[in-house]
């Protein structure tokens, strides 16, 4: 993805009117991500205590993304950061803040064929897959997989775009935005 193509996407997003101040806050340590995103007026840079990316509406964080490449995930499992980061993220869940782990990189079929023999940075593949399953099932957080940094950038901008179009659908946890079973029945 080139900067010119990215600018065309952003120009379209900027045409969307929104009554709320929506911004993306990116941690100062996310240098590769910032190379793509730092120059846009709705992107702020700050040293974050938890997560790598925050989505804020009128200054209030309501959505946090923890971004990890497969290699980062393996290293954080190895050195214990993964568990510590997850505990801090779980505290945010209790404050009604949504959490997503954005995992960059795919394991191709040859990795799956050698499931128990494959390692990433010394961590067995089944441990890495197990960590992702635990995030979803045990820890009640979401995961989103992207193939590379550029795809992650597009996803982050797409989230921003959806918020600008209709942020109420994403931040209002009340039942009015949930489909009730009775409403779904067709006769």
PDB file of C-alpha atoms in Angstrom:
ATOM      1  CA  UNK A   1       0.000   0.000   0.000  1.00  0.00           C
ATOM      2  CA  UNK A   2       1.420   3.359  -0.949  1.00  0.00           C
ATOM      3  CA  UNK A   3       0.851   6.674   0.820  1.00  0.00           C
ATOM      4  CA  UNK A   4      -1.026   8.108  -2.175  1.00  0.00           C
ATOM      5  CA  UNK A   5      -3.546   5.242  -2.032  1.00  0.00           C
ATOM      6  CA  UNK A   6      -3.902   5.695   1.705  1.00  0.00           C
ATOM      7  CA  UNK A   7      -4.477   9.432   1.268  1.00  0.00           C
ATOM      8  CA  UNK A   8      -7.355   8.732  -1.146  1.00  0.00           C
ATOM      9  CA  UNK A   9      -8.998   6.542   1.502  1.00  0.00           C
ATOM     10  CA  UNK A  10      -8.523   9.213   4.167  1.00  0.00           C
ATOM     11  CA  UNK A  11      -9.892  11.941   1.883  1.00  0.00           C
ATOM     12  CA  UNK A  12     -13.126   9.943   1.555  1.00  0.00           C
ATOM     13  CA  UNK A  13     -13.294   9.410   5.323  1.00  0.00           C
ATOM     14  CA  UNK A  14     -12.786  13.129   5.955  1.00  0.00           C
ATOM     15  CA  UNK A  15     -15.898  13.896   3.886  1.00  0.00           C
ATOM     16  CA  UNK A  16     -18.040  12.027   6.423  1.00  0.00           C
ATOM     17  CA  UNK A  17     -19.677  14.436   8.860  1.00  0.00           C
ATOM     18  CA  UNK A  18     -19.848  13.482  12.531  1.00  0.00           C
ATOM     19  CA  UNK A  19     -21.083  15.450  15.535  1.00  0.00           C
ATOM     20  CA  UNK A  20     -18.585  13.789  17.867  1.00  0.00           C
ATOM     21  CA  UNK A  21     -14.818  14.211  18.164  1.00  0.00           C
ATOM     22  CA  UNK A  22     -13.514  10.759  17.235  1.00  0.00           C
ATOM     23  CA  UNK A  23      -9.793  10.095  17.376  1.00  0.00           C
ATOM     24  CA  UNK A  24      -7.318   7.261  17.195  1.00  0.00           C
ATOM     25  CA  UNK A  25      -4.598   7.388  19.855  1.00  0.00           C
ATOM     26  CA  UNK A  26      -1.490   5.343  19.058  1.00  0.00           C
ATOM     27  CA  UNK A  27       1.223   4.440  21.531  1.00  0.00           C
ATOM     28  CA  UNK A  28       4.562   6.182  20.950  1.00  0.00           C
ATOM     29  CA  UNK A  29       6.318   2.789  20.796  1.00  0.00           C
ATOM     30  CA  UNK A  30       4.299   1.691  17.740  1.00  0.00           C
ATOM     31  CA  UNK A  31       6.839   3.202  15.343  1.00  0.00           C
ATOM     32  CA  UNK A  32       6.005   1.077  12.275  1.00  0.00           C
ATOM     33  CA  UNK A  33       2.310   1.821  12.638  1.00  0.00           C
ATOM     34  CA  UNK A  34       2.992   5.514  13.200  1.00  0.00           C
ATOM     35  CA  UNK A  35       4.968   5.672   9.944  1.00  0.00           C
ATOM     36  CA  UNK A  36       1.646   5.144   8.153  1.00  0.00           C
ATOM     37  CA  UNK A  37      -0.732   7.008  10.452  1.00  0.00           C
ATOM     38  CA  UNK A  38       0.990   9.885  12.286  1.00  0.00           C
ATOM     39  CA  UNK A  39       0.233  12.652   9.776  1.00  0.00           C
ATOM     40  CA  UNK A  40      -3.562  12.530   9.978  1.00  0.00           C
ATOM     41  CA  UNK A  41      -5.303  15.110  12.159  1.00  0.00           C
ATOM     42  CA  UNK A  42      -7.542  12.537  13.868  1.00  0.00           C
ATOM     43  CA  UNK A  43      -4.524  10.445  14.929  1.00  0.00           C
ATOM     44  CA  UNK A  44      -2.920  11.377  18.243  1.00  0.00           C
ATOM     45  CA  UNK A  45       0.338  10.017  19.630  1.00  0.00           C
ATOM     46  CA  UNK A  46       0.727   9.293  23.334  1.00  0.00           C
ATOM     47  CA  UNK A  47       2.467   6.846  25.636  1.00  0.00           C
ATOM     48  CA  UNK A  48      -0.381   4.528  26.596  1.00  0.00           C
ATOM     49  CA  UNK A  49      -0.495   2.559  29.851  1.00  0.00           C
ATOM     50  CA  UNK A  50      -2.479  -0.287  28.327  1.00  0.00           C
ATOM     51  CA  UNK A  51      -2.928  -1.391  24.725  1.00  0.00           C
ATOM     52  CA  UNK A  52      -1.357  -0.018  21.574  1.00  0.00           C
ATOM     53  CA  UNK A  53      -4.299   1.786  19.993  1.00  0.00           C
ATOM     54  CA  UNK A  54      -7.232   3.556  21.663  1.00  0.00           C
ATOM     55  CA  UNK A  55     -10.357   4.817  19.957  1.00  0.00           C
ATOM     56  CA  UNK A  56     -11.776   7.809  21.800  1.00  0.00           C
ATOM     57  CA  UNK A  57     -14.991   9.732  21.452  1.00  0.00           C
ATOM     58  CA  UNK A  58     -14.934  13.188  23.024  1.00  0.00           C
ATOM     59  CA  UNK A  59     -11.795  12.215  24.947  1.00  0.00           C
ATOM     60  CA  UNK A  60     -13.213   9.007  26.470  1.00  0.00           C
ATOM     61  CA  UNK A  61     -11.612   5.684  25.547  1.00  0.00           C
ATOM     62  CA  UNK A  62     -14.197   3.074  24.649  1.00  0.00           C
ATOM     63  CA  UNK A  63     -12.189   0.677  22.518  1.00  0.00           C
ATOM     64  CA  UNK A  64      -8.611  -0.654  22.919  1.00  0.00           C
ATOM     65  CA  UNK A  65      -6.547  -2.695  20.498  1.00  0.00           C
ATOM     66  CA  UNK A  66      -3.470  -4.686  21.510  1.00  0.00           C
ATOM     67  CA  UNK A  67      -1.465  -5.226  18.301  1.00  0.00           C
ATOM     68  CA  UNK A  68       0.902  -8.177  18.040  1.00  0.00           C
ATOM     69  CA  UNK A  69       2.756  -9.835  15.211  1.00  0.00           C
ATOM     70  CA  UNK A  70       3.033 -13.605  15.586  1.00  0.00           C
ATOM     71  CA  UNK A  71       6.676 -13.087  16.555  1.00  0.00           C
ATOM     72  CA  UNK A  72       5.711 -10.468  19.177  1.00  0.00           C
ATOM     73  CA  UNK A  73       3.071 -12.819  20.551  1.00  0.00           C
ATOM     74  CA  UNK A  74       5.600 -15.648  20.862  1.00  0.00           C
ATOM     75  CA  UNK A  75       8.147 -13.379  22.571  1.00  0.00           C
ATOM     76  CA  UNK A  76       5.572 -11.974  24.992  1.00  0.00           C
ATOM     77  CA  UNK A  77       4.481 -15.506  25.952  1.00  0.00           C
ATOM     78  CA  UNK A  78       8.125 -16.427  26.503  1.00  0.00           C
ATOM     79  CA  UNK A  79       9.013 -13.449  28.718  1.00  0.00           C
ATOM     80  CA  UNK A  80       5.708 -13.232  30.630  1.00  0.00           C
ATOM     81  CA  UNK A  81       4.491  -9.918  29.186  1.00  0.00           C
ATOM     82  CA  UNK A  82       1.525 -11.617  27.530  1.00  0.00           C
ATOM     83  CA  UNK A  83      -0.029 -12.623  30.862  1.00  0.00           C
ATOM     84  CA  UNK A  84       0.705  -9.255  32.488  1.00  0.00           C
ATOM     85  CA  UNK A  85      -0.706  -7.287  29.527  1.00  0.00           C
ATOM     86  CA  UNK A  86      -3.811  -9.447  29.456  1.00  0.00           C
ATOM     87  CA  UNK A  87      -4.488  -8.793  33.152  1.00  0.00           C
ATOM     88  CA  UNK A  88      -4.295  -5.033  32.555  1.00  0.00           C
ATOM     89  CA  UNK A  89      -6.575  -5.317  29.530  1.00  0.00           C
ATOM     90  CA  UNK A  90      -9.103  -7.374  31.516  1.00  0.00           C
ATOM     91  CA  UNK A  91      -9.395  -4.512  34.007  1.00  0.00           C
ATOM     92  CA  UNK A  92     -10.510  -2.320  31.109  1.00  0.00           C
ATOM     93  CA  UNK A  93     -13.282  -4.802  30.274  1.00  0.00           C
ATOM     94  CA  UNK A  94     -14.793  -4.123  33.696  1.00  0.00           C
ATOM     95  CA  UNK A  95     -14.911  -0.414  32.753  1.00  0.00           C
ATOM     96  CA  UNK A  96     -17.074  -1.268  29.725  1.00  0.00           C
ATOM     97  CA  UNK A  97     -14.204  -0.781  27.276  1.00  0.00           C
ATOM     98  CA  UNK A  98     -14.084  -3.240  24.366  1.00  0.00           C
ATOM     99  CA  UNK A  99     -10.794  -5.061  23.745  1.00  0.00           C
ATOM    100  CA  UNK A 100      -9.432  -6.557  20.536  1.00  0.00           C
ATOM    101  CA  UNK A 101      -6.162  -8.382  20.010  1.00  0.00           C
ATOM    102  CA  UNK A 102      -5.007  -7.586  16.481  1.00  0.00           C
ATOM    103  CA  UNK A 103      -2.736 -10.456  15.419  1.00  0.00           C
ATOM    104  CA  UNK A 104      -0.588  -9.771  12.336  1.00  0.00           C
ATOM    105  CA  UNK A 105       0.680 -12.601  10.193  1.00  0.00           C
ATOM    106  CA  UNK A 106      -0.739 -15.890   9.048  1.00  0.00           C
ATOM    107  CA  UNK A 107       0.415 -19.417   9.528  1.00  0.00           C
ATOM    108  CA  UNK A 108       0.336 -21.182   6.191  1.00  0.00           C
ATOM    109  CA  UNK A 109      -0.710 -24.796   5.664  1.00  0.00           C
ATOM    110  CA  UNK A 110       2.823 -26.196   5.984  1.00  0.00           C
ATOM    111  CA  UNK A 111       2.872 -24.938   9.578  1.00  0.00           C
ATOM    112  CA  UNK A 112      -0.406 -26.696  10.318  1.00  0.00           C
ATOM    113  CA  UNK A 113       0.884 -29.967   8.843  1.00  0.00           C
ATOM    114  CA  UNK A 114       3.839 -29.882  11.251  1.00  0.00           C
ATOM    115  CA  UNK A 115       1.691 -28.568  14.123  1.00  0.00           C
ATOM    116  CA  UNK A 116       3.672 -30.056  17.009  1.00  0.00           C
ATOM    117  CA  UNK A 117       7.101 -29.568  15.415  1.00  0.00           C
ATOM    118  CA  UNK A 118       6.801 -25.920  14.393  1.00  0.00           C
ATOM    119  CA  UNK A 119       8.004 -23.090  16.621  1.00  0.00           C
ATOM    120  CA  UNK A 120       7.981 -19.319  16.365  1.00  0.00           C
ATOM    121  CA  UNK A 121      10.809 -17.718  18.336  1.00  0.00           C
ATOM    122  CA  UNK A 122      11.148 -20.937  20.296  1.00  0.00           C
ATOM    123  CA  UNK A 123       7.461 -21.167  21.252  1.00  0.00           C
ATOM    124  CA  UNK A 124       5.546 -24.194  19.898  1.00  0.00           C
ATOM    125  CA  UNK A 125       2.804 -23.392  17.421  1.00  0.00           C
ATOM    126  CA  UNK A 126       0.184 -25.137  19.556  1.00  0.00           C
ATOM    127  CA  UNK A 127       1.046 -22.763  22.441  1.00  0.00           C
ATOM    128  CA  UNK A 128       0.554 -19.735  20.172  1.00  0.00           C
ATOM    129  CA  UNK A 129      -2.750 -21.072  18.851  1.00  0.00           C
ATOM    130  CA  UNK A 130      -3.801 -21.969  22.408  1.00  0.00           C
ATOM    131  CA  UNK A 131      -3.078 -18.421  23.581  1.00  0.00           C
ATOM    132  CA  UNK A 132      -5.349 -17.037  20.860  1.00  0.00           C
ATOM    133  CA  UNK A 133      -8.109 -19.497  21.775  1.00  0.00           C
ATOM    134  CA  UNK A 134      -7.786 -18.512  25.449  1.00  0.00           C
ATOM    135  CA  UNK A 135      -8.117 -14.827  24.546  1.00  0.00           C
ATOM    136  CA  UNK A 136     -11.485 -15.551  22.937  1.00  0.00           C
ATOM    137  CA  UNK A 137     -13.028 -18.275  25.086  1.00  0.00           C
ATOM    138  CA  UNK A 138     -11.580 -17.863  28.564  1.00  0.00           C
ATOM    139  CA  UNK A 139     -10.719 -14.162  28.616  1.00  0.00           C
ATOM    140  CA  UNK A 140     -13.817 -12.972  26.690  1.00  0.00           C
ATOM    141  CA  UNK A 141     -11.861 -10.696  24.343  1.00  0.00           C
ATOM    142  CA  UNK A 142     -11.956 -10.575  20.563  1.00  0.00           C
ATOM    143  CA  UNK A 143      -9.173 -11.332  18.116  1.00  0.00           C
ATOM    144  CA  UNK A 144      -8.762 -10.015  14.610  1.00  0.00           C
ATOM    145  CA  UNK A 145      -6.204 -11.465  12.213  1.00  0.00           C
ATOM    146  CA  UNK A 146      -4.475  -9.505   9.481  1.00  0.00           C
ATOM    147  CA  UNK A 147      -1.796 -10.664   7.085  1.00  0.00           C
ATOM    148  CA  UNK A 148       0.553  -7.699   7.467  1.00  0.00           C
ATOM    149  CA  UNK A 149       1.057  -4.189   8.825  1.00  0.00           C
ATOM    150  CA  UNK A 150      -0.504  -2.561   5.759  1.00  0.00           C
ATOM    151  CA  UNK A 151      -3.696  -4.583   6.165  1.00  0.00           C
ATOM    152  CA  UNK A 152      -3.768  -3.627   9.854  1.00  0.00           C
ATOM    153  CA  UNK A 153      -3.562   0.055   8.896  1.00  0.00           C
ATOM    154  CA  UNK A 154      -6.525  -0.364   6.542  1.00  0.00           C
ATOM    155  CA  UNK A 155      -8.520  -2.124   9.281  1.00  0.00           C
ATOM    156  CA  UNK A 156      -7.764   0.650  11.787  1.00  0.00           C
ATOM    157  CA  UNK A 157      -8.913   3.312   9.327  1.00  0.00           C
ATOM    158  CA  UNK A 158     -12.017   1.267   8.494  1.00  0.00           C
ATOM    159  CA  UNK A 159     -12.937   1.118  12.188  1.00  0.00           C
ATOM    160  CA  UNK A 160     -12.536   4.897  12.334  1.00  0.00           C
ATOM    161  CA  UNK A 161     -14.734   5.277   9.244  1.00  0.00           C
ATOM    162  CA  UNK A 162     -17.499   3.117  10.742  1.00  0.00           C
ATOM    163  CA  UNK A 163     -17.401   5.169  13.930  1.00  0.00           C
ATOM    164  CA  UNK A 164     -17.703   8.411  11.974  1.00  0.00           C
ATOM    165  CA  UNK A 165     -20.666   7.095  10.006  1.00  0.00           C
ATOM    166  CA  UNK A 166     -22.622   5.814  13.008  1.00  0.00           C
ATOM    167  CA  UNK A 167     -20.715   5.671  16.286  1.00  0.00           C
ATOM    168  CA  UNK A 168     -23.911   4.985  18.291  1.00  0.00           C
ATOM    169  CA  UNK A 169     -24.126   1.474  16.821  1.00  0.00           C
ATOM    170  CA  UNK A 170     -20.726   0.659  18.269  1.00  0.00           C
ATOM    171  CA  UNK A 171     -20.672   2.350  21.647  1.00  0.00           C
ATOM    172  CA  UNK A 172     -24.277   2.037  22.811  1.00  0.00           C
ATOM    173  CA  UNK A 173     -24.541  -1.303  24.596  1.00  0.00           C
ATOM    174  CA  UNK A 174     -28.286  -0.920  25.169  1.00  0.00           C
ATOM    175  CA  UNK A 175     -30.753  -3.365  23.730  1.00  0.00           C
ATOM    176  CA  UNK A 176     -32.055  -0.960  21.091  1.00  0.00           C
ATOM    177  CA  UNK A 177     -29.120  -1.879  18.824  1.00  0.00           C
ATOM    178  CA  UNK A 178     -29.355  -5.611  19.430  1.00  0.00           C
ATOM    179  CA  UNK A 179     -31.593  -7.805  17.344  1.00  0.00           C
ATOM    180  CA  UNK A 180     -34.146  -9.501  19.538  1.00  0.00           C
ATOM    181  CA  UNK A 181     -35.166 -13.070  18.724  1.00  0.00           C
ATOM    182  CA  UNK A 182     -38.826 -12.086  18.440  1.00  0.00           C
ATOM    183  CA  UNK A 183     -37.929  -9.389  15.906  1.00  0.00           C
ATOM    184  CA  UNK A 184     -36.041 -11.899  13.772  1.00  0.00           C
ATOM    185  CA  UNK A 185     -38.944 -14.311  13.271  1.00  0.00           C
ATOM    186  CA  UNK A 186     -40.528 -14.119   9.849  1.00  0.00           C
ATOM    187  CA  UNK A 187     -43.987 -15.494   9.232  1.00  0.00           C
TER     188      UNK A 187
END
